[in-house]
Coordinates of C-alpha atoms in Angstrom, one line a residue:
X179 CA 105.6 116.1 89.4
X180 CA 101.9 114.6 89.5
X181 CA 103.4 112.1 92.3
X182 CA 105.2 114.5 94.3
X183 CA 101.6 117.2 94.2
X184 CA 100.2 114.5 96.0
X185 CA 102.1 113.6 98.0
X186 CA 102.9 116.8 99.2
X187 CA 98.7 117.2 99.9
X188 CA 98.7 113.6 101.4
X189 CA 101.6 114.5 104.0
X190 CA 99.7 117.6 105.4
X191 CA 96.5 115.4 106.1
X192 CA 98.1 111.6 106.8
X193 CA 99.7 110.0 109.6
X194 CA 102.9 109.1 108.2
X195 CA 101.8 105.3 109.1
X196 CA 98.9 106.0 106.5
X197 CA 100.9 107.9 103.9
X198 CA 103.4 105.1 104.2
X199 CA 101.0 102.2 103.5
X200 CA 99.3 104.4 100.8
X201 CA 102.4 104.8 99.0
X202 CA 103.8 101.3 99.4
X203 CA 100.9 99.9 97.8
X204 CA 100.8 102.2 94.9
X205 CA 104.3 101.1 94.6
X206 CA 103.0 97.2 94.2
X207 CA 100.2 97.9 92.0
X208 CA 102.7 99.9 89.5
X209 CA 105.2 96.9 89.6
X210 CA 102.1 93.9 89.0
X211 CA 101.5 96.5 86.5
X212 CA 104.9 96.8 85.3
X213 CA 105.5 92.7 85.2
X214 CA 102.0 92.5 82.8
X215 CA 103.4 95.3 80.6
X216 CA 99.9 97.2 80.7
X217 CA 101.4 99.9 80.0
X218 CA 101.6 100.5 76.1
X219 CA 103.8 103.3 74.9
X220 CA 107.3 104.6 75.7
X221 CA 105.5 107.9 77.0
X222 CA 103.0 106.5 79.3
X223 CA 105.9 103.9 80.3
X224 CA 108.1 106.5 81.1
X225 CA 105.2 108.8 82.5
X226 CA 104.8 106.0 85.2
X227 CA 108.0 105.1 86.1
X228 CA 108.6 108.3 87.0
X229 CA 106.1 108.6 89.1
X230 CA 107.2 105.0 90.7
X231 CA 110.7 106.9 91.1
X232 CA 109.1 110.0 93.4
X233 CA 107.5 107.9 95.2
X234 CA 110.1 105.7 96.3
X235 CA 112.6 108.7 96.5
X236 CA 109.9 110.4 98.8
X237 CA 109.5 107.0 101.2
X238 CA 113.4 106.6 101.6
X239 CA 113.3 110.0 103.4
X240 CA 110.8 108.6 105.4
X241 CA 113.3 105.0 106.2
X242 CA 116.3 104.2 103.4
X243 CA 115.1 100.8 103.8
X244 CA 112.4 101.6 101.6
X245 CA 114.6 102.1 98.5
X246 CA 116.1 98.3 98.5
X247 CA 113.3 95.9 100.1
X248 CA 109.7 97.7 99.3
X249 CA 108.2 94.2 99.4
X250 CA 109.2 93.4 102.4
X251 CA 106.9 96.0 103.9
X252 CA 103.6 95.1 102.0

């Protein structure tokens, strides 16, 4: 829920170029994140992928392309 709020207030101020890029590179940071395991227990693990998940389903409205290659546009 805390990833779609804001994106939800993000789309009614951002260009969708913006709210793209935005997205895309909290999608990166989560990954380096996930790869260094700095998250610590199963909640906040879960807490984040989550968040990862709305994000990503929220972007493939935008372009589908976005679910299968999101480093590709970083």
């Amino acid at each position: 829920m805390l990833a779609y709020n804001e994106m939800l207030e993000d789309v009614k101020e951002m260009k969708e170029n913006e709210f793209v890029n935005k997205y895309l590179n909290i999608t990166k940071k989560l990954a380096v994140q996930f790869e260094r395991k700095e998250f610590n227990d199963k909640s906040e693990v879960e807490k984040m992928s989550g968040y990862n998940n709305a994000i990503v389903s929220i972007l493939k409205c935008i372009n589908p392309i976005y679910e299968y290659d999101l480093e590709e546009w970083l």
